mmCIF file of C-alpha atoms and ligand atoms in Angstrom:
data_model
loop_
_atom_site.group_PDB
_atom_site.id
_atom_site.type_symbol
_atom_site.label_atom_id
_atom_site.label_comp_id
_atom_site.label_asym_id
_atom_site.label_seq_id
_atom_site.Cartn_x
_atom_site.Cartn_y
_atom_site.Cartn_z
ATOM 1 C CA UNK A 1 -1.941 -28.312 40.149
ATOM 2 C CA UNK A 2 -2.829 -24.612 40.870
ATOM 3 C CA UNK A 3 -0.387 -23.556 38.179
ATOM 4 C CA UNK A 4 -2.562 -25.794 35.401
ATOM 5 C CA UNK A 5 -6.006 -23.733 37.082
ATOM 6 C CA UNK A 6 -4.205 -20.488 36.416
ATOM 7 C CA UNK A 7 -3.685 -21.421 32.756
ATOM 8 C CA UNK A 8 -7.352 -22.720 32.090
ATOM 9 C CA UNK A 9 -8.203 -19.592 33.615
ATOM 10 C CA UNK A 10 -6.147 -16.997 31.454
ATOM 11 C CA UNK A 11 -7.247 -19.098 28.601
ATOM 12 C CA UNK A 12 -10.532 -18.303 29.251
ATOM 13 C CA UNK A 13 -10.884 -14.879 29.656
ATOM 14 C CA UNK A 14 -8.151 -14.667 26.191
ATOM 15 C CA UNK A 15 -10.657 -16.143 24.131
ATOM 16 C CA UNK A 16 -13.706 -14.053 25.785
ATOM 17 C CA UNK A 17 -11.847 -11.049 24.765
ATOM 18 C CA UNK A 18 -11.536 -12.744 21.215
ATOM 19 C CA UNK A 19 -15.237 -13.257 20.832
ATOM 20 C CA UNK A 20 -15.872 -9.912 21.784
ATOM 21 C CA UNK A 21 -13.716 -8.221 19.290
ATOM 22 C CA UNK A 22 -15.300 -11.179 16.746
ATOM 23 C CA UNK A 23 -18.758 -9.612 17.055
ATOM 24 C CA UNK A 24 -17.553 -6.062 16.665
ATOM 25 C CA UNK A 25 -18.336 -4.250 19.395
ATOM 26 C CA UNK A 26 -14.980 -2.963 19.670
ATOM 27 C CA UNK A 27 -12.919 -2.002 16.129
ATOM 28 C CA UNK A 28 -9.341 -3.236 16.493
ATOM 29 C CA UNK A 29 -6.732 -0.480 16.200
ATOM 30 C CA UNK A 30 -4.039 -1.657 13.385
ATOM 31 C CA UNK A 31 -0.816 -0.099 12.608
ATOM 32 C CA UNK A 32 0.860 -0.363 9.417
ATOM 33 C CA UNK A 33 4.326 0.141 8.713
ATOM 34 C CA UNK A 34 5.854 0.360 5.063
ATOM 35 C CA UNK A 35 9.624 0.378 4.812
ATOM 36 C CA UNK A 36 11.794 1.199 2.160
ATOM 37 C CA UNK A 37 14.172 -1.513 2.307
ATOM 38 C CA UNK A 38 16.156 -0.432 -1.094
ATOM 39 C CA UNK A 39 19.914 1.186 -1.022
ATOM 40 C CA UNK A 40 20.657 4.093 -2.774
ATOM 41 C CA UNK A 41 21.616 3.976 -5.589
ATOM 42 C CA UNK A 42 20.606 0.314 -5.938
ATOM 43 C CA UNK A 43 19.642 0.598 -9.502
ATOM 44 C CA UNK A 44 21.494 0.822 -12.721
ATOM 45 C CA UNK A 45 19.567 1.918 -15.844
ATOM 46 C CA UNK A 46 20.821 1.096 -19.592
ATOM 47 C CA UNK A 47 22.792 4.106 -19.798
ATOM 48 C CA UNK A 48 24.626 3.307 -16.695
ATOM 49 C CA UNK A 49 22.917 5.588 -14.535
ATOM 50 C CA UNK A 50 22.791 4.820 -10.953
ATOM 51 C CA UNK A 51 19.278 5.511 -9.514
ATOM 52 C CA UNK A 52 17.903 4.918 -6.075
ATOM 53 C CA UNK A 53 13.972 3.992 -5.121
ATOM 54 C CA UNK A 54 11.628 6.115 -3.204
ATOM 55 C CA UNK A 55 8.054 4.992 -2.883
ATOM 56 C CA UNK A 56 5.321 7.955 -2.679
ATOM 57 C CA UNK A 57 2.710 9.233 0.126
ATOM 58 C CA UNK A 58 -0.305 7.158 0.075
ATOM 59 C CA UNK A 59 -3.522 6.131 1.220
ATOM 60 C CA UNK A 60 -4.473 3.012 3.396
ATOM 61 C CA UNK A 61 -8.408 2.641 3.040
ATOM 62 C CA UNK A 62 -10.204 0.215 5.116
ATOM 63 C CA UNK A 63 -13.479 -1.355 2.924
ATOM 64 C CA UNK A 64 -15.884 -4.110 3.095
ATOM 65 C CA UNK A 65 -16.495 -3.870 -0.748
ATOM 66 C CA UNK A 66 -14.008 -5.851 -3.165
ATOM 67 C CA UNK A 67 -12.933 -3.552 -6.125
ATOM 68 C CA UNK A 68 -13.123 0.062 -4.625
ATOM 69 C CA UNK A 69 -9.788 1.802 -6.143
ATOM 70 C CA UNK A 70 -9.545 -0.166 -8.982
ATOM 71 C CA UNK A 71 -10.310 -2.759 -11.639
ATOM 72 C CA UNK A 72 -7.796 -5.270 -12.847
ATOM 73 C CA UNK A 73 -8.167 -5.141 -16.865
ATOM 74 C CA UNK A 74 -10.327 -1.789 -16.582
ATOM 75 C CA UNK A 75 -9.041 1.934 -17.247
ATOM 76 C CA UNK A 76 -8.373 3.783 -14.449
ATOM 77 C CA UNK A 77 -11.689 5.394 -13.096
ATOM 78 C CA UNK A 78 -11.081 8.612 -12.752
ATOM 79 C CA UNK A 79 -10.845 9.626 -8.967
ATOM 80 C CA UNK A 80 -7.700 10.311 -8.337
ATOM 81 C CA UNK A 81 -5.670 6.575 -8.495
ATOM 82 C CA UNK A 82 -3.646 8.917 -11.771
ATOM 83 C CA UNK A 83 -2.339 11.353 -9.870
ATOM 84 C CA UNK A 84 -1.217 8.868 -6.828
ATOM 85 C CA UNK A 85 0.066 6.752 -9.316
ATOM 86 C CA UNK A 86 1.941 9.547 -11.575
ATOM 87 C CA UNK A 87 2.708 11.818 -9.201
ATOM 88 C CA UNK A 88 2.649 10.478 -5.914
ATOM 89 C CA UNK A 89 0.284 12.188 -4.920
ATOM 90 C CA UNK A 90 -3.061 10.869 -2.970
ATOM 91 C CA UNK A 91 -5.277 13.660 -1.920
ATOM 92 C CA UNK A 92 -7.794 13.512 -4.671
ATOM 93 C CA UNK A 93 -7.541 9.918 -4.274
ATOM 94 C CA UNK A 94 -8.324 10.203 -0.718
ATOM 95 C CA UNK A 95 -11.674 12.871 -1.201
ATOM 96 C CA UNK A 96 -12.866 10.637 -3.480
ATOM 97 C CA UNK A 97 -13.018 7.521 -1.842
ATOM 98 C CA UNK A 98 -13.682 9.275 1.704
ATOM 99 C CA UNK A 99 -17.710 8.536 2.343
ATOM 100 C CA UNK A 100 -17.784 5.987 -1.374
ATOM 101 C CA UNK A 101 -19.847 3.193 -0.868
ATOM 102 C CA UNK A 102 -18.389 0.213 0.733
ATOM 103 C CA UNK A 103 -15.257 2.506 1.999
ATOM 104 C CA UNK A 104 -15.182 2.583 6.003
ATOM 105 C CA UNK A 105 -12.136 5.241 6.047
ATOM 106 C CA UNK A 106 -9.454 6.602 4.148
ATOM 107 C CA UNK A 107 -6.145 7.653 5.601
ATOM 108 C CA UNK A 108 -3.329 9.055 3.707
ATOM 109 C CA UNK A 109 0.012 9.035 5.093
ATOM 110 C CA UNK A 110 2.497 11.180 3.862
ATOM 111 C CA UNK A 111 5.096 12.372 6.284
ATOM 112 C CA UNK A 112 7.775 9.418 7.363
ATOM 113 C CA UNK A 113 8.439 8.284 10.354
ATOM 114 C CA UNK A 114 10.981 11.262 11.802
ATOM 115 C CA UNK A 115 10.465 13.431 9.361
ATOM 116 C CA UNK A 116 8.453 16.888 10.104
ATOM 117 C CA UNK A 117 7.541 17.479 6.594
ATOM 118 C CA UNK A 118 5.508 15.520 4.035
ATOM 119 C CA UNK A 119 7.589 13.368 1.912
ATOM 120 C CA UNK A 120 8.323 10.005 -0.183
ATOM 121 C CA UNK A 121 9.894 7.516 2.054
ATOM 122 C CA UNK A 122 13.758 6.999 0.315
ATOM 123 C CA UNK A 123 15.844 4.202 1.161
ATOM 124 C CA UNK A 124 15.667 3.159 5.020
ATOM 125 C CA UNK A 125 13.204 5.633 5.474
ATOM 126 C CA UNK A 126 9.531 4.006 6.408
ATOM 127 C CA UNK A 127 5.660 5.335 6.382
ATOM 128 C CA UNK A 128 4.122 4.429 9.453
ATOM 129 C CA UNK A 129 -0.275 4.915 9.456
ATOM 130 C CA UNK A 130 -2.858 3.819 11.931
ATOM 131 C CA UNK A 131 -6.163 2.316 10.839
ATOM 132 C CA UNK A 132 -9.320 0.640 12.732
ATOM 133 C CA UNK A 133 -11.531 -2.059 11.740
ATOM 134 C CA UNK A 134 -13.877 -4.900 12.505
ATOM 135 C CA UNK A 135 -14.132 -8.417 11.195
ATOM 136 C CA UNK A 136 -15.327 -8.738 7.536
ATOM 137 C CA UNK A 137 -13.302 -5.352 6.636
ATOM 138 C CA UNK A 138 -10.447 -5.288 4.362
ATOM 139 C CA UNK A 139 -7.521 -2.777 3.679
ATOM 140 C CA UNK A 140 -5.766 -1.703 0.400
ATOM 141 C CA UNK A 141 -2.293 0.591 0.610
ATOM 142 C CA UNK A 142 -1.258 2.757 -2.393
ATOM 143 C CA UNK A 143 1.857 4.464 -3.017
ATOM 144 C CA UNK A 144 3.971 5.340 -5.856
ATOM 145 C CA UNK A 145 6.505 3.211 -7.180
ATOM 146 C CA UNK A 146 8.331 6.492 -7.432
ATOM 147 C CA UNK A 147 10.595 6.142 -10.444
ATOM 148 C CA UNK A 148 8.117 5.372 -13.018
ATOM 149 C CA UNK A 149 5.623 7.063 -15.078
ATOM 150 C CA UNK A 150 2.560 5.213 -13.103
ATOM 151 C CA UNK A 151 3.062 2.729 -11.323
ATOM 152 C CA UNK A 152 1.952 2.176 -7.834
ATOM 153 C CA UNK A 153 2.171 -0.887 -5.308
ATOM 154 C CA UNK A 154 -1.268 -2.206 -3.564
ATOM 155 C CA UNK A 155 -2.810 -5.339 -3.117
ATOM 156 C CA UNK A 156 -5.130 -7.008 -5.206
ATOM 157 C CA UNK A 157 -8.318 -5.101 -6.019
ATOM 158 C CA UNK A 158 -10.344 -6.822 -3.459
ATOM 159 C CA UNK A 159 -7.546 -5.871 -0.565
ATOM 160 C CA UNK A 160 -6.081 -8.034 2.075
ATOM 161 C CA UNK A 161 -8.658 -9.507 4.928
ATOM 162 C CA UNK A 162 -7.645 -7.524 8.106
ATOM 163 C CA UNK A 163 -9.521 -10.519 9.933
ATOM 164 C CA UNK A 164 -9.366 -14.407 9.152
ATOM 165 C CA UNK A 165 -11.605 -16.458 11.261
ATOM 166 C CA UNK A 166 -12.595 -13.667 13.236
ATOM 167 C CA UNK A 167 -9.033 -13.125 14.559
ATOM 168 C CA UNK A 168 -6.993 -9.931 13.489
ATOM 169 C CA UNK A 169 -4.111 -11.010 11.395
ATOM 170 C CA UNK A 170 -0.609 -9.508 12.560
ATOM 171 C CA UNK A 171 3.138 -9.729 10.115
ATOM 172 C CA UNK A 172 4.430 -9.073 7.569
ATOM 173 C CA UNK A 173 1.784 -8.534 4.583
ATOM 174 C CA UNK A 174 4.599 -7.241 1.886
ATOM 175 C CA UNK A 175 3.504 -10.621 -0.350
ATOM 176 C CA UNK A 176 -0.096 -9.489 -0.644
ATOM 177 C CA UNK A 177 1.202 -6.502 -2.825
ATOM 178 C CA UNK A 178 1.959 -6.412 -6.325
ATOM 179 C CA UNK A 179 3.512 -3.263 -8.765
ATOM 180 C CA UNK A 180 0.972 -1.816 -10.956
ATOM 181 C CA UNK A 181 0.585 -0.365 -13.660
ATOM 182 C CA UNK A 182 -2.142 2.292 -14.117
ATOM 183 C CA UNK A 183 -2.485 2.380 -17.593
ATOM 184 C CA UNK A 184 -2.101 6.683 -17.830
ATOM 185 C CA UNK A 185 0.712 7.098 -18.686
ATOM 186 C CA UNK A 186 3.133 5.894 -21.277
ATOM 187 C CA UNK A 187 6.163 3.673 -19.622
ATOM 188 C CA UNK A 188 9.602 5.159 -20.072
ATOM 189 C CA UNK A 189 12.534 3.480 -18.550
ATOM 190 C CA UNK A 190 12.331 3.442 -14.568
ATOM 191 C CA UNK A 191 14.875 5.698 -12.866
ATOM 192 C CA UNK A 192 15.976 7.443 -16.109
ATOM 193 C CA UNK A 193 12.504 8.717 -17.521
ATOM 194 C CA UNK A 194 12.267 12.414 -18.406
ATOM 195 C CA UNK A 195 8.131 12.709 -17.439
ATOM 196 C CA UNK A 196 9.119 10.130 -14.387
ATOM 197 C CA UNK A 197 8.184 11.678 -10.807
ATOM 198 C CA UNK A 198 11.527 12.978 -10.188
ATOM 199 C CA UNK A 199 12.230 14.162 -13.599
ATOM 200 C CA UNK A 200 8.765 15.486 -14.942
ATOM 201 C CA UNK A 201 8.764 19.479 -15.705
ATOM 202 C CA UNK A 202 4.928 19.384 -13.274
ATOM 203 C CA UNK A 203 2.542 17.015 -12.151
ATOM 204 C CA UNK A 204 0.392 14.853 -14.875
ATOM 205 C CA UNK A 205 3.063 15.392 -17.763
ATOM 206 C CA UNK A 206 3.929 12.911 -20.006
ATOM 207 C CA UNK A 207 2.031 10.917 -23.107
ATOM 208 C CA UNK A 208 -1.043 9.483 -22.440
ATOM 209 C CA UNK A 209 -1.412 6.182 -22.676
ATOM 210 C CA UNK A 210 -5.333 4.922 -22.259
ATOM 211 C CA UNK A 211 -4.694 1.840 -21.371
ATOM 212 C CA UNK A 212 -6.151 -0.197 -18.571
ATOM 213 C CA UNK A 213 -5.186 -1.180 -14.999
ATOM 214 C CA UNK A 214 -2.751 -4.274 -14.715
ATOM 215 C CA UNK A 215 0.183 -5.926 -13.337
ATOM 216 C CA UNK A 216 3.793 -4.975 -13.941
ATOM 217 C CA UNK A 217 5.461 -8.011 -15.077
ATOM 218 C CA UNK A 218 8.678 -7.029 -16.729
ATOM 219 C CA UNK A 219 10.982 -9.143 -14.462
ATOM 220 C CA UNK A 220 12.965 -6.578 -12.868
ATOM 221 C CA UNK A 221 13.697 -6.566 -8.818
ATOM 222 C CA UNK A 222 11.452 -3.728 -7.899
ATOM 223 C CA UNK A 223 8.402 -5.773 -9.531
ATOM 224 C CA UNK A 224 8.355 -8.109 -6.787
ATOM 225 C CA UNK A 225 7.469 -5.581 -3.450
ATOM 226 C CA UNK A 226 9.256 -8.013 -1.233
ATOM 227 C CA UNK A 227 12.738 -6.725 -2.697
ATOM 228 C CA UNK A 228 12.382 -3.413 -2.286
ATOM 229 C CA UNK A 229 9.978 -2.725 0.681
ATOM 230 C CA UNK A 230 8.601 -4.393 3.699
ATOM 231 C CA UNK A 231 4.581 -3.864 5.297
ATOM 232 C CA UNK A 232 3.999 -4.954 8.636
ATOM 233 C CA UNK A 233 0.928 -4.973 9.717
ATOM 234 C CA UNK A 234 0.267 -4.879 14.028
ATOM 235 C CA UNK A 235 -3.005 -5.134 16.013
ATOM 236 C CA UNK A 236 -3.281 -3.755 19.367
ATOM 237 C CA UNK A 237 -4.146 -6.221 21.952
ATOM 238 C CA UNK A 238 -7.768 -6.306 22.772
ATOM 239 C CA UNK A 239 -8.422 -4.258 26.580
ATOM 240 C CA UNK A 240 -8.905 -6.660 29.357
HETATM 241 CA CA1 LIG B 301 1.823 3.087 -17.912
HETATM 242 CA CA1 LIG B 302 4.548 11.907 -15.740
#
């Protein structure tokens, strides 16, 4: 009997908590973690050529607008989403969404977890970043799929709900992100690519390609984010 009181009890003052965070008096601290989950060398271009997969620094932006980084079936804007997306590379990104309308904040992350210098994360390395929000905002993550001319991973434009029903969600998000393609620069091969990240003579070389934002759909592995990296997503527990 007292140990069915207890429960009703702890129950309650759970879901207290809950409505609480609901009405937004207190922003929920959320930590993100983006592994690389790749081998080296996993690759093997049409020459032969073994190549391994490193995915960029990048920004995680918390927003309440839908379409803040990007346009599906639009050119790039301008503001910086090129040079993330051709040379990994998300400071202008970052100053230009910091203070945009319907952007909350902008965090870049771009030194991995153990590391003491700035970096790309390579395989088994992971990007760790720390982010707050309320119920209603959403978050979008950008980085450089790092062997290609521009392509970057993130969700769809609108982002992924960092609330549903109120509640903070808490996983793995890695299937809420899709390759894309930023429609600056001209494809070459991945991993073999002369203007490609690793191989480029300085950042923003290579042929233009004025083309417009879309999805990479060519088949291969690294298409799919869930083969080659894995987000978590973790929100502290409420105070009691
Ligand atoms: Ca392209
Ligand atoms: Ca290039």
């Amino acid at each position: 009997m007292s140990t069915k009181i207890l429960s009703v009890v702890v129950g309650a003052v759970l879901s207290v908590a809950g409505m609480v965070s609901a009405n937004g008096a207190e922003p929920t601290k959320f930590t993100i973690r983006l592994k690389n989950t790749t081998k080296p060398d996993a690759f093997t271009a049409s020459n032969g050529t073994k190549w391994s997969l490193a995915f960029s620094p990048g920004t995680a932006v918390v927003h309440t607008d839908k379409s803040v980084i990007f346009t599906s079936g639009k050119k790039d804007r301008g503001q910086g989403l090129e040079a993330q997306s051709e040379d990994g590379d998300p400071s202008t990104l970052a100053r230009s969404l910091a203070g945009a309308k319907g952007v909350k904040s902008v965090t870049v992350f771009n030194t991995p977890v153990n590391a003491n210098a700035p970096g790309p994360i390579t395989p088994g390395a992971a990007h760790k970043v720390t982010v707050s929000a309320i119920p209603g905002d959403r978050l979008t993550i950008t980085t450089m799929m790092g062997q290609s001319n521009d392509w970057f991973y993130a969700p769809a434009e609108s982002g992924i709900e960092l609330f549903k029903s109120g509640k903070a969600i808490s996983g793995d998000i890695t299937s809420q992100l899709f390759l894309w393609d930023a429609g600056t620069e001209v494809n070459q091969e991945a991993g073999i690519g002369s203007e490609q990240g690793p191989r480029q003579k300085g950042p923003n070389t290579g042929k233009a390609e004025n083309s417009v934002v879309r999805k990479v759909q060519d088949g291969k592995s690294y298409s799919k984010p869930s083969n080659v990296m894995r987000i978590t997503i973790t929100p502290a527990m409420p105070a009691m």
